GROMACS .gro file of C-alpha atoms in nm:
model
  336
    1UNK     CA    1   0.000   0.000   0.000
    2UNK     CA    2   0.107   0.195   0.161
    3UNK     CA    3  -0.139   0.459   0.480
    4UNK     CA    4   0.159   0.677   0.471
    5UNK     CA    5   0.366   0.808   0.754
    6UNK     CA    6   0.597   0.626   1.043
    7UNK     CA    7   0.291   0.418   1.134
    8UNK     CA    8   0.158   0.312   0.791
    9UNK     CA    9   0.041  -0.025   0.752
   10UNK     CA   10   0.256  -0.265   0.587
   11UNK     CA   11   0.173  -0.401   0.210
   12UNK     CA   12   0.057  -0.808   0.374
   13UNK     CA   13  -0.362  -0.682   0.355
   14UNK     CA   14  -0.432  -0.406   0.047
   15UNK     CA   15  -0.768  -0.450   0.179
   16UNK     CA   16  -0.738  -0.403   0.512
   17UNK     CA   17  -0.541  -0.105   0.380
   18UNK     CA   18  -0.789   0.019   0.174
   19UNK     CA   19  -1.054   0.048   0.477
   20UNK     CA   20  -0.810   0.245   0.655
   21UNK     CA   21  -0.755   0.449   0.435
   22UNK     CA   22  -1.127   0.579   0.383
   23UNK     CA   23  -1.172   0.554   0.797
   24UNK     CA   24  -0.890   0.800   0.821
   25UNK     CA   25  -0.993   1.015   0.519
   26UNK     CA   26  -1.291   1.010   0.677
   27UNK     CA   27  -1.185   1.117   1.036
   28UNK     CA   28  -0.959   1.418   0.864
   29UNK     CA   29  -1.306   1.540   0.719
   30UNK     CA   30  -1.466   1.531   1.038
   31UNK     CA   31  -1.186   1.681   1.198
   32UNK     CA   32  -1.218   1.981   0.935
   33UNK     CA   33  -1.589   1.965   1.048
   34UNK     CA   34  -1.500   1.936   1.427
   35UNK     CA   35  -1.273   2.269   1.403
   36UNK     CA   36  -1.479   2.486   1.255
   37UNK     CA   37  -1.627   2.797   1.409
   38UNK     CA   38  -1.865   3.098   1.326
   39UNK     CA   39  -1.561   3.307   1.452
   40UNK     CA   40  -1.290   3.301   1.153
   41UNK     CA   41  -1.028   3.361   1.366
   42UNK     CA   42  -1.112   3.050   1.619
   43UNK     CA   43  -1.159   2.821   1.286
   44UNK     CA   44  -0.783   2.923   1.181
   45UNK     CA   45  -0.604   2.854   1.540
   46UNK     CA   46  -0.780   2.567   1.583
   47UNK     CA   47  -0.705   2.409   1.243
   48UNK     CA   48  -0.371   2.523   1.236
   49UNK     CA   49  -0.231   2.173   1.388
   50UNK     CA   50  -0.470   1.983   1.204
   51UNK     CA   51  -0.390   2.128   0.891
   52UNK     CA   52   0.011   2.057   0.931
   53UNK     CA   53  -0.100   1.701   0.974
   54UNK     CA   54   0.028   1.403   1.192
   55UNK     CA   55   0.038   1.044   1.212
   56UNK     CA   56  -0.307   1.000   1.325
   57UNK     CA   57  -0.179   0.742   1.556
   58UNK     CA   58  -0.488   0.730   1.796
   59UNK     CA   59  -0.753   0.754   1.511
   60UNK     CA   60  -0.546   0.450   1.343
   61UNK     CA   61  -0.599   0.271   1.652
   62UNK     CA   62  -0.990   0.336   1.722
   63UNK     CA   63  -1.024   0.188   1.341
   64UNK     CA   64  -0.805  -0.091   1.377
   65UNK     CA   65  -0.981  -0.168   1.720
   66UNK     CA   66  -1.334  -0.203   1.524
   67UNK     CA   67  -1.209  -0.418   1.316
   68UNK     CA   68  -1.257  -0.648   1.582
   69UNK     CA   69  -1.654  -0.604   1.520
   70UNK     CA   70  -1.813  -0.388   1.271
   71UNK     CA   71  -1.558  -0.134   1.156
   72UNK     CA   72  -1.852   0.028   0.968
   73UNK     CA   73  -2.102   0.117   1.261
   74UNK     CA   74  -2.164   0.502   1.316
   75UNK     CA   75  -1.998   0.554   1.596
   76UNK     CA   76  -1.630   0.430   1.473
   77UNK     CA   77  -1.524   0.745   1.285
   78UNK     CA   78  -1.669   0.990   1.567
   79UNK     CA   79  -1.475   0.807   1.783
   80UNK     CA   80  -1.160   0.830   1.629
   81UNK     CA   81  -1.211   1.228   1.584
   82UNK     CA   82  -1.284   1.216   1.948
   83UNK     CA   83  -0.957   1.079   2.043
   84UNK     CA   84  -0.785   1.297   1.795
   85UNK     CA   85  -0.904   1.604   1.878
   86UNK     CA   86  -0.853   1.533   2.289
   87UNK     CA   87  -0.469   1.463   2.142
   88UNK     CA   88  -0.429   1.767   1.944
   89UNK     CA   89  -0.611   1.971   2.246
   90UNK     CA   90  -0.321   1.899   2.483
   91UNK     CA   91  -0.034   1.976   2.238
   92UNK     CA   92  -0.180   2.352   2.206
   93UNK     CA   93  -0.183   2.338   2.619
   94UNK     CA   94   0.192   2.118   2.612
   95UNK     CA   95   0.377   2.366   2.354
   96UNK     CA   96   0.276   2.668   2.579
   97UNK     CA   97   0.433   2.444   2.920
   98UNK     CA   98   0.747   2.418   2.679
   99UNK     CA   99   0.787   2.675   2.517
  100UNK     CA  100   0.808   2.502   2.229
  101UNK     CA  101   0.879   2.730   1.874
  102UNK     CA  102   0.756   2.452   1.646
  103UNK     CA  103   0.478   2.172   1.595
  104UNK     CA  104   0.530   1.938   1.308
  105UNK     CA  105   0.734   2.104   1.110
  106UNK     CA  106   0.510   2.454   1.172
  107UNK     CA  107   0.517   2.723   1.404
  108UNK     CA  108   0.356   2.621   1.734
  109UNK     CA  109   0.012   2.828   1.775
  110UNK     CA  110   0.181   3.044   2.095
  111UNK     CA  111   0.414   3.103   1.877
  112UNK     CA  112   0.241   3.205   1.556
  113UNK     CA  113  -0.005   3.390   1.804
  114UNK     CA  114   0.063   3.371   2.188
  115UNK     CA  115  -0.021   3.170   2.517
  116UNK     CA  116  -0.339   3.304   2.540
  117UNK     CA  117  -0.448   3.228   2.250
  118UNK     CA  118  -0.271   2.842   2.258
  119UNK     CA  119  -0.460   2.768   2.586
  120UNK     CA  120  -0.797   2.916   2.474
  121UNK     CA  121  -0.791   2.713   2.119
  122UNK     CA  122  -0.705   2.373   2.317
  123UNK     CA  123  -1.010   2.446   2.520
  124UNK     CA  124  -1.224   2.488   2.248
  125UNK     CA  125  -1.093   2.170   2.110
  126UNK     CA  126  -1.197   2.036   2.409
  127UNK     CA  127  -1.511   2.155   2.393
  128UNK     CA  128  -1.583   2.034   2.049
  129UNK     CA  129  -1.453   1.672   2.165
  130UNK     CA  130  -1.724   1.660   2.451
  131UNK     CA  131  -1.976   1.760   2.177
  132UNK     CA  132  -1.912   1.467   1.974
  133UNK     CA  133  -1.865   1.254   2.299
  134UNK     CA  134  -2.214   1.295   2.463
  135UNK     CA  135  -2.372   1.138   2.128
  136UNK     CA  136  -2.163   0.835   2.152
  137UNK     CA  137  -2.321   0.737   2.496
  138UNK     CA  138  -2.275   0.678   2.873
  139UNK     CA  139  -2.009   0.436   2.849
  140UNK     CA  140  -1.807   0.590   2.579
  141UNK     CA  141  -1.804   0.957   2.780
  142UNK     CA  142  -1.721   0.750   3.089
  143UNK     CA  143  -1.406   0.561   2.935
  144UNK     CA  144  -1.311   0.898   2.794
  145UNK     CA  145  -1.355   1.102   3.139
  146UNK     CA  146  -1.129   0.816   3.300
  147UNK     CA  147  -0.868   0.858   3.050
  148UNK     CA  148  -0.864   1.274   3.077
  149UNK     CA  149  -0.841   1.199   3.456
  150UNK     CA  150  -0.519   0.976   3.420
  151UNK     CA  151  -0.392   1.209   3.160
  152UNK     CA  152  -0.430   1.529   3.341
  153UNK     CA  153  -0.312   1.358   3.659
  154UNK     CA  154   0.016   1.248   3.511
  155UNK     CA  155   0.099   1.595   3.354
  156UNK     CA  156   0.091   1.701   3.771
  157UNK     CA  157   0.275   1.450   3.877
  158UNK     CA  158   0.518   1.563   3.587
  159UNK     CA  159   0.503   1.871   3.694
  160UNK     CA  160   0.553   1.806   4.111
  161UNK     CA  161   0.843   1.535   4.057
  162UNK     CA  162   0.913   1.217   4.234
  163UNK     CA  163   0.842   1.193   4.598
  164UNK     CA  164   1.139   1.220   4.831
  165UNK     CA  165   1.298   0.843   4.787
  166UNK     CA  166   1.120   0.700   4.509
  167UNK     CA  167   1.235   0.594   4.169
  168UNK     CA  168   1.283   0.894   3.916
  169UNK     CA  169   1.271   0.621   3.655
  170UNK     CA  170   0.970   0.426   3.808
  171UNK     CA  171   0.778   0.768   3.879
  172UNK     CA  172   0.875   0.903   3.472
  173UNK     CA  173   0.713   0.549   3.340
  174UNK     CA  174   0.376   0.608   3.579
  175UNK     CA  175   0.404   0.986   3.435
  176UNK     CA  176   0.406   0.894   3.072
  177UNK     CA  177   0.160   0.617   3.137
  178UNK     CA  178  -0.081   0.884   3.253
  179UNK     CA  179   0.020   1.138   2.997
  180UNK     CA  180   0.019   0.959   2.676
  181UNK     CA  181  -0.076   0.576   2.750
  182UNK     CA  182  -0.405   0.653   2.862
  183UNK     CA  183  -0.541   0.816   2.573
  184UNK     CA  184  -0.372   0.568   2.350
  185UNK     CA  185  -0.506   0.293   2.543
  186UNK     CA  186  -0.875   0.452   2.491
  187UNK     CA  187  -0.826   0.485   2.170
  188UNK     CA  188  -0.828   0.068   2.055
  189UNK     CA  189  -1.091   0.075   2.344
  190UNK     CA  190  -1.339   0.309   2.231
  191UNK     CA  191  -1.339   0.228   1.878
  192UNK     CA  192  -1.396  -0.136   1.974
  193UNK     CA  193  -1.637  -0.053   2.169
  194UNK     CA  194  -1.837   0.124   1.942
  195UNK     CA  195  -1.780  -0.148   1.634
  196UNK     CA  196  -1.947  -0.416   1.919
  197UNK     CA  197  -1.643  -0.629   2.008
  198UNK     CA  198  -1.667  -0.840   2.324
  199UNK     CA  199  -1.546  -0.714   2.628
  200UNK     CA  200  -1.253  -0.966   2.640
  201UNK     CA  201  -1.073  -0.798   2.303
  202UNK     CA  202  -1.198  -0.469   2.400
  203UNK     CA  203  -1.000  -0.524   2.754
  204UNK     CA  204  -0.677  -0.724   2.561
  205UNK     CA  205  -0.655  -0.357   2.275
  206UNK     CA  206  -0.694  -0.148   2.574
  207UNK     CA  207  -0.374  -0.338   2.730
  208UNK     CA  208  -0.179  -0.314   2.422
  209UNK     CA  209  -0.285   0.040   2.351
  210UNK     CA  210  -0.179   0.136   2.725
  211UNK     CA  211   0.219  -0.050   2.671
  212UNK     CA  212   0.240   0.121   2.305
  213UNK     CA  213   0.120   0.437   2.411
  214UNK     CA  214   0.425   0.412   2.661
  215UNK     CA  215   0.641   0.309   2.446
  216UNK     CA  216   0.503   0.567   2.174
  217UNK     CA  217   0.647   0.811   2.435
  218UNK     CA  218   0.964   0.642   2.499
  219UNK     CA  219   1.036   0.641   2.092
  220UNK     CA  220   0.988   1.011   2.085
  221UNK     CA  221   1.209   1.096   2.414
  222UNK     CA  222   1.495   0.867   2.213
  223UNK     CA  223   1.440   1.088   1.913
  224UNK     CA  224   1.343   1.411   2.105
  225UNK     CA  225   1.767   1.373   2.166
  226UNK     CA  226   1.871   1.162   1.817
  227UNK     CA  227   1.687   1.310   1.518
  228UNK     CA  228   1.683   1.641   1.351
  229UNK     CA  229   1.453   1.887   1.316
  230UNK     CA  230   1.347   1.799   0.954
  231UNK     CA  231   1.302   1.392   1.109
  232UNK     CA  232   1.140   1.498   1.441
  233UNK     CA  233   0.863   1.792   1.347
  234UNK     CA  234   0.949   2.047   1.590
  235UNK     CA  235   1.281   2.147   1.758
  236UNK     CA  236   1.537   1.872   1.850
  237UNK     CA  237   1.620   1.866   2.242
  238UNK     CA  238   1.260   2.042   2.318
  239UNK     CA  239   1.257   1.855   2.671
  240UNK     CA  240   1.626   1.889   2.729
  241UNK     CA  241   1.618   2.285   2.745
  242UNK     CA  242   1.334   2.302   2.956
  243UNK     CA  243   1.484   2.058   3.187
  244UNK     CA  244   1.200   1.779   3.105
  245UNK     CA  245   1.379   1.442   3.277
  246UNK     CA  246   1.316   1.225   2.992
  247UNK     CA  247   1.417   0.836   2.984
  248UNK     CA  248   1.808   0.949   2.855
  249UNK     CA  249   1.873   1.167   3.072
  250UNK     CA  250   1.719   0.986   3.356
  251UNK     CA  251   2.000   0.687   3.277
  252UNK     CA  252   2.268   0.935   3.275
  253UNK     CA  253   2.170   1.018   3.601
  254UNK     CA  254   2.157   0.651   3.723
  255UNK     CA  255   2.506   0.575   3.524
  256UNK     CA  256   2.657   0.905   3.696
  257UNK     CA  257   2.513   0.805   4.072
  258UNK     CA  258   2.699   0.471   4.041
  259UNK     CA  259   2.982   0.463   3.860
  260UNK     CA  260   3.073   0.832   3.970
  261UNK     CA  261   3.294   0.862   3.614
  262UNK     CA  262   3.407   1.241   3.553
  263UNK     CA  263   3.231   1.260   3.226
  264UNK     CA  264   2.903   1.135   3.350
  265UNK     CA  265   2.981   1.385   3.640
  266UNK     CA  266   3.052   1.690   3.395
  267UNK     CA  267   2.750   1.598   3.157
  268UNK     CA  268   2.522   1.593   3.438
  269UNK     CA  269   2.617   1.940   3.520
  270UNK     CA  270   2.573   2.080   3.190
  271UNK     CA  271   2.193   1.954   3.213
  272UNK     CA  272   2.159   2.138   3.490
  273UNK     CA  273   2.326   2.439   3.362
  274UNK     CA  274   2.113   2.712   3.103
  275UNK     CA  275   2.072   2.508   2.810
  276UNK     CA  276   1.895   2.811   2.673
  277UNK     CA  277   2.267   2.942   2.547
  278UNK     CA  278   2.229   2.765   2.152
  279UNK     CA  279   2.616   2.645   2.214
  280UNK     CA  280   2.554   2.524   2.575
  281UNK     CA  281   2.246   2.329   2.461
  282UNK     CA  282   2.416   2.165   2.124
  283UNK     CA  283   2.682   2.099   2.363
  284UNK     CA  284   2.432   1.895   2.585
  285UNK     CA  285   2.262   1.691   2.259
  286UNK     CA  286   2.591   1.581   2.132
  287UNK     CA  287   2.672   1.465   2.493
  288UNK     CA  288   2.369   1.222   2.481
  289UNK     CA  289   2.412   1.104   2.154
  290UNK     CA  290   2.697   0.959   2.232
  291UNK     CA  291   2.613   0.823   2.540
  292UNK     CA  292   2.525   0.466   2.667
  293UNK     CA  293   2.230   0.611   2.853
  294UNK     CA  294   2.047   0.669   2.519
  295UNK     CA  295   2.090   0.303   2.354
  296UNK     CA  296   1.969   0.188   2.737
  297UNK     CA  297   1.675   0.414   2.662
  298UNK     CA  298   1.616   0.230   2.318
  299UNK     CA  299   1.596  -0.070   2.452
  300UNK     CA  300   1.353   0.019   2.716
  301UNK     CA  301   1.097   0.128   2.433
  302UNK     CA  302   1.149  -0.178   2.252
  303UNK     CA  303   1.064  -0.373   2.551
  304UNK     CA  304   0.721  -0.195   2.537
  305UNK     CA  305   0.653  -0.202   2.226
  306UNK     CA  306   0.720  -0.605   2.239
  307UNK     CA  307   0.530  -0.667   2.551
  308UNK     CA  308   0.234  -0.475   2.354
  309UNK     CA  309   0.290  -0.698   2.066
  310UNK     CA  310   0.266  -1.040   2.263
  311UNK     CA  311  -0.048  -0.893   2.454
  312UNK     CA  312  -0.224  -0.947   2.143
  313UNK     CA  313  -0.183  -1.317   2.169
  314UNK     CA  314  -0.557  -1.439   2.247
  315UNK     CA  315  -0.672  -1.191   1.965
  316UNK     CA  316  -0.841  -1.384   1.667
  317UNK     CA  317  -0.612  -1.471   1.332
  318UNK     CA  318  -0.676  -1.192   1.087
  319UNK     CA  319  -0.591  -0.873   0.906
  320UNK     CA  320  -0.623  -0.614   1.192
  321UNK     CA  321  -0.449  -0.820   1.459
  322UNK     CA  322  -0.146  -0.844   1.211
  323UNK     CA  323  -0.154  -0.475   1.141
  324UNK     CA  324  -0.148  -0.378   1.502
  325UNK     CA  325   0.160  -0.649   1.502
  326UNK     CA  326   0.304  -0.421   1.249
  327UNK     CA  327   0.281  -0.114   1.460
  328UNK     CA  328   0.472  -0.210   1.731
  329UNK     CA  329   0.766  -0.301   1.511
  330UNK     CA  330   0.689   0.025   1.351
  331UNK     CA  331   0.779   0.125   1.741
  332UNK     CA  332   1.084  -0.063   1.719
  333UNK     CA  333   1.212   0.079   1.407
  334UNK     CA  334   1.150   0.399   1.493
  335UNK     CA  335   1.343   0.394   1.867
  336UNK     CA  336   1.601   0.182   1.703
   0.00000   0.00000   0.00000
């Protein structure tokens, strides 16, 4: 086929491909629809990240997860918007927290406009998700609720930081499991859900969507430090400058608490130093690119990605359960 982008599905089902392919063109449309607003200026902001595009990761998944049932009832494609637009709500709210300059590949909405303006349009998006929500019924709004909870509640504990004696590694992994698993997870569930699968698959794509959505995150802290700008979408080292302890740097912490070796030492320092200096912070990406804390941080994510693959196991032989297959060695690939 291919459904292009890092996640397209992989030439061994044209057909399955094919179905995709109109579910997705389908869900762009209704995000178009979704974004729209008798207020020009609101309809620009808030298609300004849906017009530079994306992998339409969590809309993949809500299709895929129909599959399972009857990828064509009505409620499949709202779904997938749903999930989409909940995702695209929070970067407007995340690029503001960082200070980010750039969103896949275009200028970030605070910074084509400003903060205000960012936080207000990921609100609206909000607001247009819950609209679309409340017609897919109780259980659906539920399951969606839970995972804005979880997601919410991991961007605080982000924010606060380990508690005094924990693990900075263990508390990161519930963090990102909260921040970006949840709504991943939800996103096999409610499109399962909605096609009529039983709730034994429904519970089995929620599991898998919960360990990729982790290791989703892990692949893009790898390449948040080992890919360009032109690879990545938006500014290489995003989380490094604003002193975001991603998986990296959280195993050069670990390697420089134990082994003590000058270099891990003097590294350690520089992160802690103003990375906002251009040379300091170039400095700082080099350092971690060459560093056996990243290739430990690979491995981590593939570890995800292959525990989400083997959750699949009980899944019936066919098309869909090979695809999502696929896109965890898409996972791989890309940490790798």
């Amino acid at each position: 086929m291919s459904v292009d982008g890092p996640f397209g599905l992989s030439e061994r089902d044209p057909g399955l491909a094919a179905e995709v392919r109109i579910g997705l063109s389908a869900v762009e449309e209704g995000l178009t629809e979704a974004t729209k607003s008798d207020v020009p200026f609101i309809t620009e902001a808030a298609q300004h990240l849906v017009r530079a595009g994306g992998k339409r990761f969590r809309p993949l998944l809500a299709l895929l997860g129909a599959q399972f049932g009857d990828p064509n009832a009505p409620g499949v494609v709202p779904a997938a918007v749903v999930v989409e637009l909940t995702h695209l709500a929070t970067l407007y709210h995340d690029d503001v927290m960082d200070e980010a300059d750039v969103r896949r590949g275009v200028p970030s909405a605070n910074a084509n406009w400003d903060n205000s303006v960012a936080v207000l349009t990921g609100d609206f998006l909000f607001a247009r998700a819950s609209h679309l929500l409340a017609d897919l019924g109780q259980d659906a709004v539920r399951v969606q609720a839970g995972a804005f909870e979880r997601l919410v509640t991991g961007q605080i504990l982000e924010t606060a930081g380990p508690p005094e004696g924990s693990s900075p590694i263990d508390h990161y992994l519930n963090v990102i499991a909260g921040k970006t698993g949840s709504l991943i997870a939800v996103s096999g569930r409610i499109g399962a859900m909605m096609a009529g699968v039983d709730d034994s698959a429904v519970s089995i794509l929620t599991q898998y969507g919960e360990r990729m959505g982790v290791a989703f995150q892990l692949a893009d802290d790898v390449l948040d430090i080992a890919s360009d700008s032109q690879e990545l979408g938006k500014t290489p080292g995003t989380d490094l400058r604003e002193g975001v302890p991603t998986l990296p740097v959280l195993y050069l912490r670990e390697y420089a608490a134990t082994s003590g070796a000058p270099e891990d030492r003097a590294l350690c320092e520089l992160l802690d130093g103003d990375l906002s200096d251009p040379v300091r912070h170039a400095e700082a990406l080099a350092g971690l690119r060459g560093h056996p804390a990243l290739q430990q941080a690979k491995q981590h994510t593939i570890r995800y990605a292959r525990e989400a693959a083997e959750m699949l196991g009980p899944l019936p032989a066919c098309p869909a359960k090979d695809a999502l297959t696929d896109l965890s060695e898409a996972v791989v690939h890309r940490a790798g």
